[in-house]
């Protein structure tokens, strides 16, 4: 179908909204992106403070889809680095590798626990084979993959810190994609059975922009401007007007003045719950009641600047100890040396919370003091005199929380939003899906194709319940692009 041209209004300047904006501006549309923050990038932004650069928690690019790798390489080219990943779990004063490796785990947890863990694991695997139990909750899913002992040791405490709920109250959907079980079956089968395909791990190395993950969004915004579009910063969508079957305009505010913008197509990447609340006239009762059950987990990152060369060699360190308030940390210089000034390093600590809870209510100064105290006294990573600065960054709606039964509420909201023929929803918060950046970008691209008249289904993005960090590839297939390699998009895969 021939693309018609027109004007697109895009809400939210994170990776998803910007991708749609870039694709449409390149297709000749007039594009205006409205972002409420003073910078682009959303959760995937990079903040700069006193010569240090900070992502909102470590962000790495990985994807199962070659065309998305080509997209990134075309976008950022020689700004990209290949980074080796080393992640560890810090628990009860010890470290284990993450993702878990059976041999490594058993040497760390001592002989008695090892026997119990191995027994539980085998029982769990056997009972799933003989009499498979329906996986409803996150607890069911972890126990099925790892057995009760390893679940208790390595997953329950961390998950409850991240989500602020018991694992029995959360849906098991998340686990299949995010955690690889300890099954040796695939590895053994690959070793003994000749096959045209093999499992390629996406865990060990990843692409990362030299100046921080936010460069992905910044470059997209630069390219939108170069193609004649506009990215407005500090402009919040406060009302979305409609006539019941179409969106007719959006009221945006810079905090003091409001104005209405009109367009032919509207694309929203702002949290789904927020969009429903700002519809004017009000959304229907079913959608309003559905969003009551959809909650997001919020996140404060505390960024600590240090007068020291390096603290860890890890990409991420996961901290399970419930007496430590943060759940994960990373050291940006281990991702790119250009994230810190010469001779210095920094640490980013992720404190998961809910707006209004005890952590959220602490002052920034208090949070920085807590972070330094935990690094000094609990992890023994630094001494107080090495700290040359710290600040807190608050992020609402960071993780869509998959409460048991969330799928029904999401469907209700999506069905309602489908009634507006010129509206698309994209991205992580926008679709209430636990998306990585590649998925957010993919929804942005598909939405653009939809606007251009193609028939697309955004629900297909990341819809398989399979582990995200490996993929089965033909052993005869060419490798995907990587940095330092000639990485020219192939015919037919150039997507913007
Ligand atoms: C701690 C953490 C670690 C992560 N690690 C990884 C990783 O390693 N790899 C990976 O691929 N992904 C990672 N992610 C996920 C990644 O951040 C998201 O997938 C990505 O940012 C989603 O992009 P988006 O555009 O859908 O949403 P967002 O980035 O949330 O962007 C939405 C934008 O909408 C704006 N907005 C909201 N309301 C309004 C309004 N009313 N008007 C105007 N603008 C509005 C927001 O300010 C925001 O900029 C991580 C996320 C977190 C929180």
Short mmCIF file of C-alpha atoms and ligand atoms in Angstrom, two decimals:
data_model
loop_
_atom_site.label_atom_id
_atom_site.label_comp_id
_atom_site.label_asym_id
_atom_site.label_seq_id
_atom_site.Cartn_x
_atom_site.Cartn_y
_atom_site.Cartn_z
CA UNK A 1 0.00 0.00 0.00
CA UNK A 2 1.32 3.48 -0.87
CA UNK A 3 2.23 5.49 2.20
CA UNK A 4 0.03 8.52 2.61
CA UNK A 5 1.73 11.50 4.21
CA UNK A 6 0.49 13.48 7.14
CA UNK A 7 1.40 14.67 10.58
CA UNK A 8 2.24 12.36 13.48
CA UNK A 9 2.10 13.37 17.13
CA UNK A 10 4.24 11.14 19.33
CA UNK A 11 3.97 11.09 23.11
CA UNK A 12 7.20 10.20 24.94
CA UNK A 13 10.81 10.60 23.77
CA UNK A 14 12.21 7.25 24.91
CA UNK A 15 13.53 4.64 22.45
CA UNK A 16 10.05 3.50 21.33
CA UNK A 17 8.57 6.92 20.56
CA UNK A 18 11.76 8.15 18.91
CA UNK A 19 11.96 5.07 16.69
CA UNK A 20 8.47 5.73 15.35
CA UNK A 21 9.38 9.38 14.92
CA UNK A 22 12.54 8.53 13.01
CA UNK A 23 10.87 6.02 10.72
CA UNK A 24 7.96 8.35 9.92
CA UNK A 25 10.10 11.42 9.39
CA UNK A 26 12.22 9.44 6.95
CA UNK A 27 9.03 8.39 5.17
CA UNK A 28 8.16 12.05 4.61
CA UNK A 29 5.74 12.61 7.48
CA UNK A 30 5.70 15.75 9.60
CA UNK A 31 6.69 14.48 13.04
CA UNK A 32 6.44 16.10 16.46
CA UNK A 33 7.60 14.23 19.56
CA UNK A 34 6.57 15.54 22.98
CA UNK A 35 8.74 14.51 25.92
CA UNK A 36 8.05 15.73 29.43
CA UNK A 37 11.64 15.38 30.68
CA UNK A 38 14.41 17.84 29.82
CA UNK A 39 16.29 15.10 27.91
CA UNK A 40 15.40 12.28 25.55
CA UNK A 41 15.92 8.59 26.37
CA UNK A 42 13.38 7.86 29.11
CA UNK A 43 14.59 4.93 31.19
CA UNK A 44 17.33 4.38 28.63
CA UNK A 45 18.84 7.86 29.02
CA UNK A 46 22.33 8.79 30.14
CA UNK A 47 22.80 11.55 32.70
CA UNK A 48 25.98 13.63 32.88
CA UNK A 49 27.26 15.00 36.19
CA UNK A 50 30.69 16.56 36.88
CA UNK A 51 32.30 14.73 33.97
CA UNK A 52 30.78 11.34 34.94
CA UNK A 53 28.13 9.66 32.79
CA UNK A 54 25.37 7.51 34.30
CA UNK A 55 22.75 5.24 32.76
CA UNK A 56 19.62 4.48 34.79
CA UNK A 57 21.06 1.15 35.89
CA UNK A 58 23.31 -0.67 33.43
CA UNK A 59 21.74 -1.07 30.00
CA UNK A 60 23.14 -3.44 27.41
CA UNK A 61 21.93 -3.94 23.85
CA UNK A 62 21.10 -7.52 22.91
CA UNK A 63 18.48 -8.98 20.64
CA UNK A 64 17.52 -12.18 18.89
CA UNK A 65 16.81 -10.26 15.69
CA UNK A 66 19.56 -9.44 13.23
CA UNK A 67 17.59 -6.60 11.68
CA UNK A 68 17.51 -4.82 15.04
CA UNK A 69 21.27 -5.22 15.39
CA UNK A 70 21.62 -3.69 11.93
CA UNK A 71 19.36 -0.86 13.03
CA UNK A 72 21.66 -0.10 15.97
CA UNK A 73 24.84 -0.40 13.94
CA UNK A 74 23.44 1.86 11.24
CA UNK A 75 22.38 4.36 13.90
CA UNK A 76 25.55 4.52 15.99
CA UNK A 77 28.29 2.99 13.83
CA UNK A 78 31.70 3.64 15.32
CA UNK A 79 30.25 4.84 18.64
CA UNK A 80 29.57 1.21 19.54
CA UNK A 81 31.78 -1.01 21.67
CA UNK A 82 31.60 -4.75 22.23
CA UNK A 83 31.66 -5.40 25.97
CA UNK A 84 32.33 -8.71 27.74
CA UNK A 85 29.77 -9.47 30.40
CA UNK A 86 30.65 -10.77 33.85
CA UNK A 87 27.76 -10.82 36.30
CA UNK A 88 27.77 -12.19 39.80
CA UNK A 89 25.36 -12.65 42.65
CA UNK A 90 26.56 -11.48 46.06
CA UNK A 91 24.83 -13.56 48.70
CA UNK A 92 25.67 -14.25 52.32
CA UNK A 93 29.17 -12.83 51.84
CA UNK A 94 29.97 -15.04 48.79
CA UNK A 95 29.76 -14.67 45.03
CA UNK A 96 28.31 -16.97 42.38
CA UNK A 97 28.28 -16.45 38.64
CA UNK A 98 25.08 -15.26 37.03
CA UNK A 99 23.43 -16.80 34.99
CA UNK A 100 23.83 -19.73 37.37
CA UNK A 101 26.17 -22.56 36.36
CA UNK A 102 25.62 -25.80 38.21
CA UNK A 103 29.29 -26.54 38.97
CA UNK A 104 29.98 -23.02 40.17
CA UNK A 105 26.89 -22.96 42.40
CA UNK A 106 27.64 -26.30 44.03
CA UNK A 107 31.20 -25.25 44.95
CA UNK A 108 29.93 -22.08 46.62
CA UNK A 109 27.05 -23.31 48.75
CA UNK A 110 28.84 -26.05 50.69
CA UNK A 111 28.39 -29.84 50.59
CA UNK A 112 25.22 -30.20 52.70
CA UNK A 113 23.30 -27.48 50.85
CA UNK A 114 24.66 -28.81 47.55
CA UNK A 115 23.20 -32.25 48.20
CA UNK A 116 19.85 -30.72 49.15
CA UNK A 117 19.93 -28.36 46.14
CA UNK A 118 20.85 -31.15 43.71
CA UNK A 119 18.12 -33.42 45.15
CA UNK A 120 15.46 -30.69 44.93
CA UNK A 121 16.55 -29.78 41.44
CA UNK A 122 16.31 -33.37 40.18
CA UNK A 123 12.94 -33.91 41.87
CA UNK A 124 11.64 -30.72 40.35
CA UNK A 125 12.83 -31.57 36.84
CA UNK A 126 11.47 -35.13 37.12
CA UNK A 127 8.08 -34.07 38.43
CA UNK A 128 7.76 -31.45 35.67
CA UNK A 129 8.40 -34.21 33.12
CA UNK A 130 6.16 -36.85 34.69
CA UNK A 131 3.31 -34.74 35.99
CA UNK A 132 3.71 -31.17 34.74
CA UNK A 133 2.20 -28.63 37.10
CA UNK A 134 0.60 -25.50 35.74
CA UNK A 135 2.97 -22.55 36.18
CA UNK A 136 0.95 -19.64 37.52
CA UNK A 137 3.19 -17.65 39.84
CA UNK A 138 6.80 -16.53 39.72
CA UNK A 139 7.45 -18.92 42.61
CA UNK A 140 6.04 -21.88 40.60
CA UNK A 141 8.23 -20.94 37.65
CA UNK A 142 11.46 -20.62 39.61
CA UNK A 143 10.88 -23.80 41.60
CA UNK A 144 10.13 -25.69 38.36
CA UNK A 145 13.39 -24.45 36.82
CA UNK A 146 15.71 -24.70 39.80
CA UNK A 147 14.10 -26.65 42.67
CA UNK A 148 13.10 -25.25 46.06
CA UNK A 149 16.58 -24.84 47.59
CA UNK A 150 18.14 -22.86 44.74
CA UNK A 151 14.95 -20.80 44.44
CA UNK A 152 15.20 -19.85 48.12
CA UNK A 153 18.93 -19.14 47.86
CA UNK A 154 19.14 -17.20 44.62
CA UNK A 155 15.77 -16.02 43.39
CA UNK A 156 13.21 -15.42 46.14
CA UNK A 157 15.07 -12.72 48.03
CA UNK A 158 16.23 -10.84 44.95
CA UNK A 159 12.85 -10.98 43.20
CA UNK A 160 11.01 -9.79 46.28
CA UNK A 161 13.41 -6.86 46.60
CA UNK A 162 12.95 -5.91 42.96
CA UNK A 163 9.19 -6.30 42.84
CA UNK A 164 8.18 -5.45 46.42
CA UNK A 165 5.79 -8.43 46.39
CA UNK A 166 6.07 -12.08 47.29
CA UNK A 167 6.90 -14.31 44.34
CA UNK A 168 3.65 -16.21 44.94
CA UNK A 169 1.71 -12.99 44.15
CA UNK A 170 3.47 -12.35 40.84
CA UNK A 171 2.88 -13.96 37.47
CA UNK A 172 5.30 -16.64 36.23
CA UNK A 173 5.31 -15.07 32.73
CA UNK A 174 8.44 -13.10 33.43
CA UNK A 175 10.62 -16.05 34.40
CA UNK A 176 10.61 -18.04 31.15
CA UNK A 177 12.12 -15.11 29.27
CA UNK A 178 14.43 -13.82 31.96
CA UNK A 179 16.00 -16.82 33.56
CA UNK A 180 17.69 -19.80 32.03
CA UNK A 181 17.13 -23.05 33.89
CA UNK A 182 19.93 -25.40 34.76
CA UNK A 183 18.85 -28.09 32.33
CA UNK A 184 21.86 -29.68 30.72
CA UNK A 185 19.66 -31.38 28.15
CA UNK A 186 20.16 -28.89 25.32
CA UNK A 187 23.92 -28.75 25.75
CA UNK A 188 24.19 -32.54 25.80
CA UNK A 189 21.89 -32.89 22.79
CA UNK A 190 23.93 -30.33 20.85
CA UNK A 191 27.11 -32.19 21.70
CA UNK A 192 25.93 -35.67 20.64
CA UNK A 193 23.44 -35.04 17.87
CA UNK A 194 24.62 -33.55 14.56
CA UNK A 195 22.40 -30.59 13.87
CA UNK A 196 22.02 -27.78 11.39
CA UNK A 197 21.55 -25.35 14.20
CA UNK A 198 23.20 -24.51 17.46
CA UNK A 199 22.42 -22.43 20.51
CA UNK A 200 24.11 -19.04 20.43
CA UNK A 201 24.42 -17.28 23.77
CA UNK A 202 23.57 -13.60 23.87
CA UNK A 203 24.87 -13.42 27.42
CA UNK A 204 28.61 -13.15 27.11
CA UNK A 205 29.10 -10.04 24.95
CA UNK A 206 26.91 -7.12 24.14
CA UNK A 207 26.92 -3.87 22.20
CA UNK A 208 27.15 -0.64 24.13
CA UNK A 209 27.56 3.00 23.02
CA UNK A 210 30.90 4.48 24.11
CA UNK A 211 29.28 7.52 25.72
CA UNK A 212 26.40 5.71 27.39
CA UNK A 213 23.19 4.00 26.41
CA UNK A 214 21.38 7.31 26.07
CA UNK A 215 23.28 7.89 22.82
CA UNK A 216 20.77 5.58 21.10
CA UNK A 217 17.95 8.00 21.82
CA UNK A 218 20.07 11.11 21.37
CA UNK A 219 21.14 9.99 17.90
CA UNK A 220 17.56 9.18 16.95
CA UNK A 221 16.48 12.66 18.06
CA UNK A 222 19.34 14.19 16.02
CA UNK A 223 18.24 12.20 12.97
CA UNK A 224 14.60 13.19 13.40
CA UNK A 225 15.64 16.86 13.46
CA UNK A 226 17.84 16.30 10.38
CA UNK A 227 14.82 14.83 8.57
CA UNK A 228 12.74 17.93 9.41
CA UNK A 229 10.88 16.62 12.50
CA UNK A 230 10.74 18.20 15.95
CA UNK A 231 11.48 16.75 19.37
CA UNK A 232 10.05 19.03 22.07
CA UNK A 233 11.58 18.61 25.52
CA UNK A 234 9.96 19.65 28.80
CA UNK A 235 6.51 19.30 27.18
CA UNK A 236 4.11 16.99 28.99
CA UNK A 237 0.94 15.58 27.44
CA UNK A 238 -1.71 16.50 30.01
CA UNK A 239 -4.88 15.69 28.03
CA UNK A 240 -5.60 13.54 25.01
CA UNK A 241 -8.80 14.67 23.31
CA UNK A 242 -10.98 12.27 21.37
CA UNK A 243 -14.44 11.94 19.82
CA UNK A 244 -14.95 8.28 20.74
CA UNK A 245 -13.48 6.85 17.55
CA UNK A 246 -10.48 9.10 16.83
CA UNK A 247 -7.91 11.08 18.75
CA UNK A 248 -8.54 14.73 17.82
CA UNK A 249 -5.68 16.49 19.62
CA UNK A 250 -3.30 16.52 22.56
CA UNK A 251 -2.93 19.27 25.13
CA UNK A 252 0.72 19.72 26.09
CA UNK A 253 2.09 21.78 28.94
CA UNK A 254 5.52 23.20 29.66
CA UNK A 255 4.52 23.66 33.30
CA UNK A 256 3.15 27.16 32.85
CA UNK A 257 1.43 27.32 29.45
CA UNK A 258 -0.75 24.78 27.68
CA UNK A 259 -1.44 24.42 23.98
CA UNK A 260 -3.24 21.92 21.76
CA UNK A 261 -1.50 20.03 18.98
CA UNK A 262 -3.31 18.28 16.16
CA UNK A 263 -2.26 15.51 13.86
CA UNK A 264 -3.41 12.67 11.62
CA UNK A 265 -1.79 9.86 13.59
CA UNK A 266 -1.04 9.64 17.33
CA UNK A 267 1.48 7.28 18.90
CA UNK A 268 1.76 6.94 22.66
CA UNK A 269 4.75 5.51 24.52
CA UNK A 270 3.78 7.02 27.87
CA UNK A 271 2.65 4.58 30.59
CA UNK A 272 -0.60 2.91 29.57
CA UNK A 273 -2.19 3.79 32.91
CA UNK A 274 -1.30 7.47 32.46
CA UNK A 275 -2.74 7.58 28.94
CA UNK A 276 -6.05 6.18 30.19
CA UNK A 277 -6.18 8.80 32.94
CA UNK A 278 -5.60 11.78 30.64
CA UNK A 279 -8.17 10.87 27.99
CA UNK A 280 -10.69 13.65 27.50
CA UNK A 281 -13.61 12.87 27.72
CA UNK A 282 -12.78 10.23 30.37
CA UNK A 283 -12.03 6.67 29.33
CA UNK A 284 -14.82 4.13 29.71
CA UNK A 285 -15.42 2.52 33.06
CA UNK A 286 -13.93 -0.88 32.17
CA UNK A 287 -10.58 0.68 31.21
CA UNK A 288 -10.53 2.93 34.27
CA UNK A 289 -11.23 -0.01 36.53
CA UNK A 290 -8.66 -2.25 34.76
CA UNK A 291 -5.82 0.20 35.37
CA UNK A 292 -6.41 -0.04 39.12
CA UNK A 293 -4.79 -3.48 38.98
CA UNK A 294 -1.88 -2.40 36.76
CA UNK A 295 1.00 -1.07 38.82
CA UNK A 296 4.58 -0.24 37.98
CA UNK A 297 7.61 -0.64 40.21
CA UNK A 298 9.55 2.59 40.65
CA UNK A 299 13.32 2.95 40.89
CA UNK A 300 15.84 5.28 42.48
CA UNK A 301 19.40 5.00 41.26
CA UNK A 302 22.10 6.42 43.50
CA UNK A 303 25.17 7.40 41.51
CA UNK A 304 28.40 7.48 43.50
CA UNK A 305 31.53 9.18 42.10
CA UNK A 306 34.84 7.85 43.37
CA UNK A 307 38.43 8.97 43.45
CA UNK A 308 39.73 5.53 42.57
CA UNK A 309 40.61 3.63 39.37
CA UNK A 310 38.25 0.67 39.65
CA UNK A 311 36.20 -1.15 42.30
CA UNK A 312 35.00 -4.37 40.62
CA UNK A 313 35.51 -6.24 37.38
CA UNK A 314 31.80 -7.05 37.15
CA UNK A 315 29.34 -5.83 34.59
CA UNK A 316 26.55 -6.20 37.14
CA UNK A 317 26.56 -7.36 40.76
CA UNK A 318 23.25 -8.64 42.10
CA UNK A 319 22.83 -8.22 45.85
CA UNK A 320 20.38 -10.58 47.52
CA UNK A 321 21.06 -9.81 51.17
CA UNK A 322 17.76 -8.37 52.51
CA UNK A 323 19.66 -6.13 54.94
CA UNK A 324 21.13 -4.28 51.95
CA UNK A 325 18.49 -1.98 50.47
CA UNK A 326 19.72 -1.87 46.88
CA UNK A 327 19.28 -4.85 44.56
CA UNK A 328 21.93 -4.41 41.91
CA UNK A 329 24.94 -2.28 41.12
CA UNK A 330 27.17 -1.65 38.15
CA UNK A 331 30.41 0.17 37.52
CA UNK A 332 30.08 2.25 34.32
CA UNK A 333 33.85 2.25 33.56
CA UNK A 334 33.62 -1.52 33.09
CA UNK A 335 31.17 -0.83 30.25
CA UNK A 336 33.09 2.04 28.67
CA UNK A 337 36.16 3.91 29.90
CA UNK A 338 34.58 7.10 28.55
CA UNK A 339 31.87 6.97 31.20
CA UNK A 340 34.27 8.38 33.82
CA UNK A 341 37.04 10.99 33.94
CA UNK A 342 40.61 9.69 33.73
CA UNK A 343 41.70 7.95 36.94
CA UNK A 344 38.22 7.95 38.50
CA UNK A 345 35.39 5.46 38.71
CA UNK A 346 31.75 5.38 39.79
CA UNK A 347 29.08 2.98 41.01
CA UNK A 348 25.35 2.99 40.25
CA UNK A 349 23.10 1.39 42.88
CA UNK A 350 19.51 0.42 42.05
CA UNK A 351 16.97 0.93 44.83
CA UNK A 352 13.58 -0.49 43.82
CA UNK A 353 10.65 1.13 45.55
CA UNK A 354 7.08 2.38 45.18
CA UNK A 355 6.39 6.09 44.99
CA UNK A 356 5.44 7.19 48.51
CA UNK A 357 7.08 4.29 50.38
CA UNK A 358 9.83 4.67 52.97
CA UNK A 359 12.68 4.69 50.45
CA UNK A 360 10.98 7.13 48.09
CA UNK A 361 10.26 9.53 50.94
CA UNK A 362 13.89 9.72 52.00
CA UNK A 363 15.66 12.91 50.95
CA UNK A 364 18.31 12.67 48.23
CA UNK A 365 21.01 13.39 50.81
CA UNK A 366 19.73 10.55 52.97
CA UNK A 367 19.72 8.15 50.03
CA UNK A 368 23.30 9.06 49.13
CA UNK A 369 24.38 8.53 52.75
CA UNK A 370 22.61 5.15 52.77
CA UNK A 371 24.32 4.11 49.52
CA UNK A 372 27.79 5.02 50.80
CA UNK A 373 27.14 3.28 54.14
CA UNK A 374 26.01 0.08 52.38
CA UNK A 375 29.03 0.10 50.06
CA UNK A 376 31.39 0.64 52.97
CA UNK A 377 29.86 -1.52 55.69
CA UNK A 378 27.96 -4.29 53.88
CA UNK A 379 29.93 -4.92 50.70
CA UNK A 380 33.29 -3.52 51.88
CA UNK A 381 33.76 -2.07 48.38
CA UNK A 382 34.98 1.43 49.20
CA UNK A 383 36.16 3.68 52.01
CA UNK A 384 34.25 6.91 52.77
CA UNK A 385 37.19 9.14 51.83
CA UNK A 386 37.13 7.85 48.24
CA UNK A 387 33.69 9.37 47.65
CA UNK A 388 33.91 12.65 45.73
CA UNK A 389 30.21 13.06 44.99
CA UNK A 390 26.85 11.30 44.83
CA UNK A 391 23.35 12.06 43.67
CA UNK A 392 20.02 10.27 43.39
CA UNK A 393 17.93 9.89 40.26
CA UNK A 394 14.22 9.08 40.68
CA UNK A 395 12.33 7.12 38.04
CA UNK A 396 8.63 6.43 38.17
CA UNK A 397 7.06 3.49 36.33
CA UNK A 398 10.36 1.71 35.69
CA UNK A 399 9.12 -1.91 35.69
CA UNK A 400 5.59 -2.99 34.67
CA UNK A 401 4.67 -5.30 37.55
CA UNK A 402 3.15 -8.59 36.44
CA UNK A 403 0.74 -9.16 39.32
CA UNK A 404 -1.18 -12.45 39.07
CA UNK A 405 -4.00 -11.88 36.58
CA UNK A 406 -2.48 -8.73 35.03
CA UNK A 407 -3.01 -10.06 31.49
CA UNK A 408 -6.80 -9.64 31.66
CA UNK A 409 -6.51 -6.02 32.73
CA UNK A 410 -3.99 -5.26 29.96
CA UNK A 411 -6.30 -6.84 27.37
CA UNK A 412 -9.24 -4.76 28.61
CA UNK A 413 -7.24 -1.56 28.27
CA UNK A 414 -5.84 -2.51 24.87
CA UNK A 415 -9.28 -3.44 23.54
CA UNK A 416 -10.58 -0.08 24.62
CA UNK A 417 -7.66 1.81 23.04
CA UNK A 418 -8.11 -0.14 19.78
CA UNK A 419 -11.40 1.72 19.34
CA UNK A 420 -9.42 4.86 18.36
CA UNK A 421 -8.52 4.25 14.74
CA UNK A 422 -5.63 6.75 14.59
CA UNK A 423 -3.90 5.77 17.86
CA UNK A 424 -1.04 3.27 18.38
CA UNK A 425 0.58 2.33 21.65
CA UNK A 426 4.24 1.35 21.73
CA UNK A 427 7.10 0.61 24.11
CA UNK A 428 7.49 -0.77 27.59
CA UNK A 429 5.25 1.36 29.79
CA UNK A 430 3.05 2.17 26.79
CA UNK A 431 2.01 -1.44 26.26
CA UNK A 432 2.59 -2.62 29.85
CA UNK A 433 5.09 -5.22 28.68
CA UNK A 434 8.42 -5.98 30.32
CA UNK A 435 10.34 -4.93 27.21
CA UNK A 436 14.03 -4.45 26.68
CA UNK A 437 15.10 -1.65 24.38
CA UNK A 438 15.17 -3.87 21.30
CA UNK A 439 11.52 -4.76 21.85
CA UNK A 440 10.62 -1.11 22.44
CA UNK A 441 12.39 -0.21 19.19
CA UNK A 442 10.62 -3.04 17.36
CA UNK A 443 7.20 -1.81 18.48
CA UNK A 444 8.20 1.69 17.38
CA UNK A 445 9.12 0.43 13.92
CA UNK A 446 5.95 -1.63 13.58
CA UNK A 447 3.78 1.28 14.67
CA UNK A 448 5.40 3.43 11.96
CA UNK A 449 4.62 0.74 9.38
CA UNK A 450 1.05 0.65 10.63
CA UNK A 451 0.76 4.42 10.23
CA UNK A 452 2.14 4.05 6.70
CA UNK A 453 -0.68 1.68 5.86
CA UNK A 454 0.84 -1.78 6.42
CA UNK A 455 -1.03 -4.40 8.38
CA UNK A 456 1.00 -5.03 11.55
CA UNK A 457 0.48 -6.78 14.86
CA UNK A 458 2.40 -5.21 17.73
CA UNK A 459 1.30 -8.01 20.06
CA UNK A 460 3.72 -10.33 18.22
CA UNK A 461 6.73 -8.45 19.61
CA UNK A 462 8.51 -10.55 22.24
CA UNK A 463 5.44 -12.74 22.63
CA UNK A 464 7.22 -16.10 22.93
CA UNK A 465 7.69 -17.57 26.38
CA UNK A 466 11.32 -18.43 25.74
CA UNK A 467 14.64 -17.40 27.25
CA UNK A 468 15.80 -14.12 25.72
CA UNK A 469 19.52 -14.53 26.14
CA UNK A 470 20.15 -17.28 23.64
CA UNK A 471 18.88 -18.19 20.23
CA UNK A 472 19.05 -21.18 17.94
CA UNK A 473 20.85 -20.28 14.74
CA UNK A 474 21.77 -22.21 11.66
CA UNK A 475 25.44 -23.20 11.84
CA UNK A 476 25.69 -22.16 8.16
CA UNK A 477 24.21 -18.72 8.79
CA UNK A 478 26.37 -15.62 8.69
CA UNK A 479 27.04 -14.03 12.07
CA UNK A 480 25.10 -10.92 13.02
CA UNK A 481 26.97 -7.64 12.85
CA UNK A 482 29.29 -6.74 15.63
CA UNK A 483 31.48 -3.80 16.21
CA UNK A 484 34.84 -3.82 14.52
CA UNK A 485 33.32 -5.96 11.80
CA UNK A 486 32.00 -4.69 8.49
CA UNK A 487 28.34 -4.28 9.40
CA UNK A 488 26.43 -3.13 6.39
CA UNK A 489 22.67 -3.70 6.63
CA UNK A 490 21.65 -6.36 4.16
CA UNK A 491 19.26 -5.67 1.35
CA UNK A 492 15.74 -5.67 2.78
CA UNK A 493 16.71 -5.20 6.42
CA UNK A 494 17.33 -1.47 6.35
CA UNK A 495 14.48 -0.32 8.49
CA UNK A 496 14.72 3.41 8.90
C1 LIG B 1 17.19 -0.52 35.74
C2 LIG B 1 16.87 -0.83 34.30
C3 LIG B 1 17.76 -1.59 33.56
C4 LIG B 1 17.48 -1.89 32.24
N1 LIG B 1 18.39 -2.62 31.53
C5 LIG B 1 18.17 -2.86 30.22
C6 LIG B 1 19.15 -3.54 29.44
O1 LIG B 1 20.20 -3.95 29.94
N2 LIG B 1 18.90 -3.72 28.12
C7 LIG B 1 17.77 -3.28 27.53
O2 LIG B 1 17.61 -3.44 26.32
N3 LIG B 1 16.81 -2.64 28.24
C8 LIG B 1 16.99 -2.42 29.56
N4 LIG B 1 16.04 -1.74 30.29
C9 LIG B 1 14.76 -1.40 29.64
C10 LIG B 1 14.79 -0.11 28.83
O3 LIG B 1 15.10 0.97 29.68
C11 LIG B 1 13.41 0.07 28.22
O4 LIG B 1 13.06 -1.06 27.47
C12 LIG B 1 13.30 1.27 27.31
O5 LIG B 1 13.70 2.46 27.94
C13 LIG B 1 11.84 1.41 26.89
O6 LIG B 1 11.70 2.51 26.05
P1 LIG B 1 10.28 3.21 25.91
O7 LIG B 1 10.44 4.31 24.93
O8 LIG B 1 9.25 2.19 25.68
O9 LIG B 1 9.94 3.79 27.38
P2 LIG B 1 10.65 4.86 28.27
O10 LIG B 1 12.11 4.76 28.17
O11 LIG B 1 10.03 4.72 29.61
O12 LIG B 1 10.19 6.25 27.63
C14 LIG B 1 8.91 6.78 27.83
C15 LIG B 1 9.04 8.30 27.82
O13 LIG B 1 7.76 8.90 27.97
C16 LIG B 1 7.91 10.09 28.74
N5 LIG B 1 6.60 10.47 29.28
C17 LIG B 1 5.88 9.85 30.25
N6 LIG B 1 4.71 10.51 30.44
C18 LIG B 1 4.69 11.54 29.55
C19 LIG B 1 3.74 12.55 29.23
N7 LIG B 1 2.56 12.65 29.86
N8 LIG B 1 4.05 13.45 28.25
C20 LIG B 1 5.24 13.38 27.59
N9 LIG B 1 6.18 12.45 27.87
C21 LIG B 1 5.90 11.54 28.81
C22 LIG B 1 8.93 9.67 29.80
O14 LIG B 1 9.54 10.79 30.40
C23 LIG B 1 9.90 8.84 28.98
O15 LIG B 1 10.94 9.61 28.45
C24 LIG B 1 16.27 -1.43 31.63
C25 LIG B 1 15.39 -0.67 32.39
C26 LIG B 1 15.67 -0.37 33.70
C27 LIG B 1 14.71 0.47 34.50
#
